[in-house]
PDB file of C-alpha atoms (C1' of nucleotides) in Angstrom:
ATOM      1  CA  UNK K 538     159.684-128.124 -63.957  1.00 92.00           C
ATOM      2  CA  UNK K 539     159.284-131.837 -62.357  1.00 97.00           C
ATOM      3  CA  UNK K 540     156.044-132.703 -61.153  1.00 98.00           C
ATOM      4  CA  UNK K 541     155.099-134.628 -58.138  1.00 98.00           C
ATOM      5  CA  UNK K 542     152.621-136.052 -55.904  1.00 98.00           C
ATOM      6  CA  UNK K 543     152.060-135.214 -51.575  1.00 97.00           C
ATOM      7  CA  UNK K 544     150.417-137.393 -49.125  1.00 97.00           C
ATOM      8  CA  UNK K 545     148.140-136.213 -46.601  1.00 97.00           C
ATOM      9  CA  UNK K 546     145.972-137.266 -43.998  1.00 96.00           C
ATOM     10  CA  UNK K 547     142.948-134.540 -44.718  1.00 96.00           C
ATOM     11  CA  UNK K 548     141.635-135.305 -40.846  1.00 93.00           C
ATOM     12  CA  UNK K 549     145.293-133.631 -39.900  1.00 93.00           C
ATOM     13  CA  UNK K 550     145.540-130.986 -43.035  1.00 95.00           C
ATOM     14  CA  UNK K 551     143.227-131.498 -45.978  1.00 96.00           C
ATOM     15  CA  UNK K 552     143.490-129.655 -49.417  1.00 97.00           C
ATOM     16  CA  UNK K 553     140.965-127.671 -47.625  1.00 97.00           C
ATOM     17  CA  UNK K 554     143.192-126.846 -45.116  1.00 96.00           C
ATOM     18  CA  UNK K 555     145.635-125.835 -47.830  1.00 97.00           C
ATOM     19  CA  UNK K 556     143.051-123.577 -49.571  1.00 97.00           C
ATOM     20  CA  UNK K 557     142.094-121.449 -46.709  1.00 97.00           C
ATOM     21  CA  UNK K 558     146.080-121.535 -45.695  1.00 97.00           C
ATOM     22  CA  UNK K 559     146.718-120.251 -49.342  1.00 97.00           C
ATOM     23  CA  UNK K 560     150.656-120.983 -48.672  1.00 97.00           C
ATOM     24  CA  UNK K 561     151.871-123.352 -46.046  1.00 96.00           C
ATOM     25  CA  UNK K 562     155.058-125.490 -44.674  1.00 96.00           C
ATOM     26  CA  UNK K 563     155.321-129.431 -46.232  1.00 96.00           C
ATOM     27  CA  UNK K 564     156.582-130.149 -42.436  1.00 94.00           C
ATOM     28  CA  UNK K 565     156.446-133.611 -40.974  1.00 94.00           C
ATOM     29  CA  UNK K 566     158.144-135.846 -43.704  1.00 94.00           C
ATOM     30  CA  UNK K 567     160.290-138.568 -41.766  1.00 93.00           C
ATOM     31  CA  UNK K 568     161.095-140.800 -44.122  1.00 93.00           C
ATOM     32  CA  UNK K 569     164.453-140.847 -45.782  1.00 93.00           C
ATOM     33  CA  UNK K 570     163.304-142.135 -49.461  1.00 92.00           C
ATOM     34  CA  UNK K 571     161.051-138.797 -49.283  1.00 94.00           C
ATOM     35  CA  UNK K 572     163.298-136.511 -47.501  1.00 94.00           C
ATOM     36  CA  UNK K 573     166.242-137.255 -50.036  1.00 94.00           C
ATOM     37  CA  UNK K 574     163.641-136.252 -52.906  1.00 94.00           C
ATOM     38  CA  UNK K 575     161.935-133.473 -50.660  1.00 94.00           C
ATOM     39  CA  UNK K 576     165.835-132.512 -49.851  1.00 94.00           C
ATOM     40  CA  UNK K 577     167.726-132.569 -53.117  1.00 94.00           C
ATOM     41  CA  UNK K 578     165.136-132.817 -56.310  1.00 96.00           C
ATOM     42  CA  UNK K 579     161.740-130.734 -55.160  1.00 97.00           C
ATOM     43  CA  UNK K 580     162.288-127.648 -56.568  1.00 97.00           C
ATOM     44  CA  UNK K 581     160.376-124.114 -56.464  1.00 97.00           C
ATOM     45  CA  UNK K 582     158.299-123.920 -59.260  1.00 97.00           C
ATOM     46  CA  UNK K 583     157.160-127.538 -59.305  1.00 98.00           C
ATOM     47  CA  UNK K 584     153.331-129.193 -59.440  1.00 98.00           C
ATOM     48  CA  UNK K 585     152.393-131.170 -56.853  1.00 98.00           C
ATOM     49  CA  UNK K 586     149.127-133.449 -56.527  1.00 98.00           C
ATOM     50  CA  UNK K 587     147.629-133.272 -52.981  1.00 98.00           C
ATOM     51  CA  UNK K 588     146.750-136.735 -52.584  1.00 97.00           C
ATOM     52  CA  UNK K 589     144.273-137.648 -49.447  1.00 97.00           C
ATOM     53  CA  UNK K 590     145.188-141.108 -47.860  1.00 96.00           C
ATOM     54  CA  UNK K 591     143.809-143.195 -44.392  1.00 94.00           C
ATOM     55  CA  UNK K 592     140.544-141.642 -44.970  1.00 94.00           C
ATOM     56  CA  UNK K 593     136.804-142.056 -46.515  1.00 93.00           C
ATOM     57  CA  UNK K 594     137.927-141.073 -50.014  1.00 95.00           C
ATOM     58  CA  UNK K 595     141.477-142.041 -50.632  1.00 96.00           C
ATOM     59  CA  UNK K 596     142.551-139.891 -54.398  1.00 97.00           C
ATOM     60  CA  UNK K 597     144.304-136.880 -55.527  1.00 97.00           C
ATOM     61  CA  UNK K 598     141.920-133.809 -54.837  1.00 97.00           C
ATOM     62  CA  UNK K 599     144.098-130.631 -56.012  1.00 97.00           C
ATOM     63  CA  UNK K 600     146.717-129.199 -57.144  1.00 98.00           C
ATOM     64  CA  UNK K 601     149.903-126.650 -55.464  1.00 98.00           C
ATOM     65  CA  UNK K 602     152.852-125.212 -57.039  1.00 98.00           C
ATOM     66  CA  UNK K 603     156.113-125.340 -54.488  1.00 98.00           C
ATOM     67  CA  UNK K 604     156.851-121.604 -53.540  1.00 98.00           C
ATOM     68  CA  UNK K 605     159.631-122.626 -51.323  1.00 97.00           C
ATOM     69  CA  UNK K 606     162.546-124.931 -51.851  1.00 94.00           C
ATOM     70  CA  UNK K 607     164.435-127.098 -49.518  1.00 94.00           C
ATOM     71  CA  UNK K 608     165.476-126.097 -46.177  1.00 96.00           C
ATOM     72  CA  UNK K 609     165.385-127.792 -42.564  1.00 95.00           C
ATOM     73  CA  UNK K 610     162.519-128.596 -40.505  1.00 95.00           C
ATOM     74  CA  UNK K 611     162.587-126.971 -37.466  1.00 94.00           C
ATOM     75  CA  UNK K 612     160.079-128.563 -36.062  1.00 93.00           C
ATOM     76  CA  UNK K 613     162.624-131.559 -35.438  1.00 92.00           C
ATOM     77  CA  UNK K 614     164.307-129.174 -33.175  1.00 91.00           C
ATOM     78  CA  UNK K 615     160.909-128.290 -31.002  1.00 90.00           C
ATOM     79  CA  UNK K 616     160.433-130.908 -28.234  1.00 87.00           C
ATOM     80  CA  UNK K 617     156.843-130.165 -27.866  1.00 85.00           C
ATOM     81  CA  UNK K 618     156.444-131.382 -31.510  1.00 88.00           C
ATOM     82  CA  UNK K 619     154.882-134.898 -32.742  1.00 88.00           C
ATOM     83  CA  UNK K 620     157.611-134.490 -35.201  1.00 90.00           C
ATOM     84  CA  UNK K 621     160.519-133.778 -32.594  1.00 90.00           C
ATOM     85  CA  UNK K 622     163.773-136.043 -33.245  1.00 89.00           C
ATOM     86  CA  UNK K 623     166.205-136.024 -30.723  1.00 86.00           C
ATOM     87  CA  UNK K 624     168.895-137.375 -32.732  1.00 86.00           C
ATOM     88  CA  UNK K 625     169.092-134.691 -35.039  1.00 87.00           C
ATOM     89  CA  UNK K 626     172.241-131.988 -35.034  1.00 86.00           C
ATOM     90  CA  UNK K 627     170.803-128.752 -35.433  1.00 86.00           C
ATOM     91  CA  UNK K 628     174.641-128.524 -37.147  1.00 85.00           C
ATOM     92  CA  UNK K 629     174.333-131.099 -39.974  1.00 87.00           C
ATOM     93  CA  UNK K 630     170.075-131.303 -40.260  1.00 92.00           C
ATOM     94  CA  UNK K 631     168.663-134.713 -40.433  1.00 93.00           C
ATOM     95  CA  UNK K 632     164.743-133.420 -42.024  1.00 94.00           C
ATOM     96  CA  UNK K 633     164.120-131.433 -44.695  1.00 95.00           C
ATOM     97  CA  UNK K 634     160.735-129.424 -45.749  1.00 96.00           C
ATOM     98  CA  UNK K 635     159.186-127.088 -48.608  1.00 97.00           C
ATOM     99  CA  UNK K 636     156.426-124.617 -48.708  1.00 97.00           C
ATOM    100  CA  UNK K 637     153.533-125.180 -51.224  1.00 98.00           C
ATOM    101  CA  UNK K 638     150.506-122.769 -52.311  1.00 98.00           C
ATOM    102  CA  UNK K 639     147.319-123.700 -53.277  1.00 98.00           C
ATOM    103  CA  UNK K 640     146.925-123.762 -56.485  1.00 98.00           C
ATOM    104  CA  UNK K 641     142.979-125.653 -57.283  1.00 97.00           C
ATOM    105  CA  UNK K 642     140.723-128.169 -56.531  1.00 97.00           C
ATOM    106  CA  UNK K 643     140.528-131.199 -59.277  1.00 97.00           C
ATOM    107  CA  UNK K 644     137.217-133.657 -59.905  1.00 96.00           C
ATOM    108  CA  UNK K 645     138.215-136.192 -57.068  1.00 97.00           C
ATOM    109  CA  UNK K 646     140.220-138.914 -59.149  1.00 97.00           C
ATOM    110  CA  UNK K 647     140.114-141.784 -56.592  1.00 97.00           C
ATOM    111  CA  UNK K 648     142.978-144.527 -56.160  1.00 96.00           C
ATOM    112  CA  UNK K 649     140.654-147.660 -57.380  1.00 96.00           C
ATOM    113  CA  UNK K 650     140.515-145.476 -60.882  1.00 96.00           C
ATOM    114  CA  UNK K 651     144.212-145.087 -60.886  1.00 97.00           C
ATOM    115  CA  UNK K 652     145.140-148.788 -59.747  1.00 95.00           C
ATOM    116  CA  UNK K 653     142.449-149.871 -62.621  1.00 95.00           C
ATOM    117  CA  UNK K 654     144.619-147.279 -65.277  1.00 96.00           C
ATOM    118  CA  UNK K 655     147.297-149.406 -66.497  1.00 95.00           C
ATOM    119  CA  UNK K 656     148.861-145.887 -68.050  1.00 95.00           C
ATOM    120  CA  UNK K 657     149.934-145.430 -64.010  1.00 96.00           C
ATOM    121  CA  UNK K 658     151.102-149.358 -63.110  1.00 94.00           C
ATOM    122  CA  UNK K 659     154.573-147.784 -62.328  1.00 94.00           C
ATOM    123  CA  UNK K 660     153.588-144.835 -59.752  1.00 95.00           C
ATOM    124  CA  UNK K 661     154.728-146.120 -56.787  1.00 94.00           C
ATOM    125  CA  UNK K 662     151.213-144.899 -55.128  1.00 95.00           C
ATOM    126  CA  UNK K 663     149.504-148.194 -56.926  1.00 93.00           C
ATOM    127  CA  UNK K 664     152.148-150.635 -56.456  1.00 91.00           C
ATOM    128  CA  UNK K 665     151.555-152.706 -53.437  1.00 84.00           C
ATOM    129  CA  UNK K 666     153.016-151.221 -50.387  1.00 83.00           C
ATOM    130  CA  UNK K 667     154.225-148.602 -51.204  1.00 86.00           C
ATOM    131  CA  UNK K 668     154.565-146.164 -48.050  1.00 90.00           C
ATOM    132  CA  UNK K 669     156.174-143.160 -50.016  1.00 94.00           C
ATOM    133  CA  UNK K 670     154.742-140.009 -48.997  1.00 95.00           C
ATOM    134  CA  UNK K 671     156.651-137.712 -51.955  1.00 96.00           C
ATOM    135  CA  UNK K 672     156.702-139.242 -54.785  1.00 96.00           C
ATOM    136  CA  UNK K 673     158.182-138.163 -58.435  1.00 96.00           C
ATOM    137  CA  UNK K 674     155.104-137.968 -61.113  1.00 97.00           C
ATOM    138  CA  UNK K 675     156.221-138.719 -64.699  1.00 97.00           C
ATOM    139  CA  UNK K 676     155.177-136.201 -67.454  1.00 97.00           C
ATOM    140  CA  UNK K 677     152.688-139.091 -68.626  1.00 97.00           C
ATOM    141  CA  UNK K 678     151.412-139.851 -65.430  1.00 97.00           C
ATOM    142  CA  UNK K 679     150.494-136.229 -64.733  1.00 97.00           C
ATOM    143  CA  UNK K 680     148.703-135.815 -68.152  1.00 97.00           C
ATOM    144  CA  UNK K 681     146.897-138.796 -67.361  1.00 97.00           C
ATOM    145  CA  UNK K 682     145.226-138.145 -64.015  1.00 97.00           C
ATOM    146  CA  UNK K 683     144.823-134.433 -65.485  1.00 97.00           C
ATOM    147  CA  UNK K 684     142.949-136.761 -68.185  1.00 96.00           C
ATOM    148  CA  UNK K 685     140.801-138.466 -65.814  1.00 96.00           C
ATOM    149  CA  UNK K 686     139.812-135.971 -63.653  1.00 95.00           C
ATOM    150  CA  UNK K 687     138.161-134.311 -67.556  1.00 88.00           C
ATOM    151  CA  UNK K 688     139.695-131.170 -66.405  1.00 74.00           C
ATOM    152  CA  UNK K 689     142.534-129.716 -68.262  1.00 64.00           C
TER     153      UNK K 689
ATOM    154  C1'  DG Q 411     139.698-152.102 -36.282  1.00 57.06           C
ATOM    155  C1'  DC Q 412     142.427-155.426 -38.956  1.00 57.06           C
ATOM    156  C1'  DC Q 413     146.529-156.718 -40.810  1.00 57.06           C
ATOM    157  C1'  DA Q 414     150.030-156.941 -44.694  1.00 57.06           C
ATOM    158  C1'  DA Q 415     153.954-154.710 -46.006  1.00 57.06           C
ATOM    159  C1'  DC Q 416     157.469-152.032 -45.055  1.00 57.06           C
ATOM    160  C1'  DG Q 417     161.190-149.303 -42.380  1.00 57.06           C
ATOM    161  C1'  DT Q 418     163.924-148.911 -38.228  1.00 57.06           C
ATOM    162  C1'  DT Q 419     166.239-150.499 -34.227  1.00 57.06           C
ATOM    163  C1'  DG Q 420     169.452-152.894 -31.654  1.00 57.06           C
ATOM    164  C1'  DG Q 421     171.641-157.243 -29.970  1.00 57.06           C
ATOM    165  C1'  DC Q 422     174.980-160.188 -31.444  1.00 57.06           C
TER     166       DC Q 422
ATOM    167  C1'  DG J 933     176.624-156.737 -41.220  1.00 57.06           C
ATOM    168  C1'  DC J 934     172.783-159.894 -40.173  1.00 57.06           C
ATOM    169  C1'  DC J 935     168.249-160.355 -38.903  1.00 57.06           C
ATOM    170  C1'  DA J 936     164.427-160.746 -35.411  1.00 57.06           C
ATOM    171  C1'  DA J 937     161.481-157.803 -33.079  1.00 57.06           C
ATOM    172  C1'  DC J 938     159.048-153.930 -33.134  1.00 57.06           C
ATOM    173  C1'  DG J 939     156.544-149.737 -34.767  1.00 57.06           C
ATOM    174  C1'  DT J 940     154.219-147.412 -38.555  1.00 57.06           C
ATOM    175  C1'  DT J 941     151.690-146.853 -42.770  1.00 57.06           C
ATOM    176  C1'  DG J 942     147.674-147.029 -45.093  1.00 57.06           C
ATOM    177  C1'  DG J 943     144.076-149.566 -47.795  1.00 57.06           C
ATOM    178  C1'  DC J 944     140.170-151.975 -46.864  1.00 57.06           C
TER     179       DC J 944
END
DNA sequence: GCCAACGTTGGC
DNA sequence: GCCAACGTTGGC
């Protein structure tokens, strides 16, 4: 089981969102760094850290499990979408998505704590940037924001 | 709202 | 294949 970490905007879908959805579709991810991990290496069965950017309180707030592994976004294919690309062959798929369930709320563990954690210097999320919006979580680096949130 | 950093696009 | 221009991300 590999662990990893989800951005979202929480004034578009918040863990909130996530709770009351229980289970719902990791759509939207147009980046191709993310889509080849979201593609080829998310897995069902993995942990994922909800992680709220562009807002008040930027920090991972919960925790899902992936129920759902790799398949295409459809949305890509629906015009009406924000996330409609017309250059992509409904034969050969350019955009890939999961499905993640809520799985619980953590003690808000903000990004000035992790950028200030020297334990988490290599997560991509604190290295200056960065724009990845799935990224891998070490072992280590899960343990350690499990650490600082003093919830185990 | 600002703007630095990054990714993508497209002319050549 | 280079790289300037442009659009987007995302913290502050």
């Amino acid at each position: 089981m590999a662990y990893w970490l989800f951005k979202t905007e929480p004034d578009t879908f918040s863990i909130d969102t996530l709770k009351s959805q229980k289970v719902s579709l990791w759509e939207g991810v147009r980046n191709y760094q993310a889509r080849n991990m979201l593609r080829d290496e998310v897995k069902l069965g993995d942990q994922v850290f909800i992680y709220h950017s562009s807002c008040k309180d930027v920090g991972v707030v919960g925790i899902a499990t992936v129920v759902k592994a790799s398949y295409p976004d459809h949305f890509q294919f629906d015009p009406e979408s924000p996330y409609f690309d017309p250059k992509s062959d409904p034969e050969s798929p350019r955009w890939f998505m999961v499905d993640i369930e809520y799985q619980r709320h953590l003690r808000f563990v903000s990004l000035k704590r992790m950028k200030a954690n020297p334990a988490l210097a290599e997560m991509p999320l604190v290295k200056k940037g960065s724009r990845l919006s799935v990224m891998p979580v070490t072992d280590a680096q899960w343990q350690e924001i499990l650490t600082m949130t003093g919830q185990f």
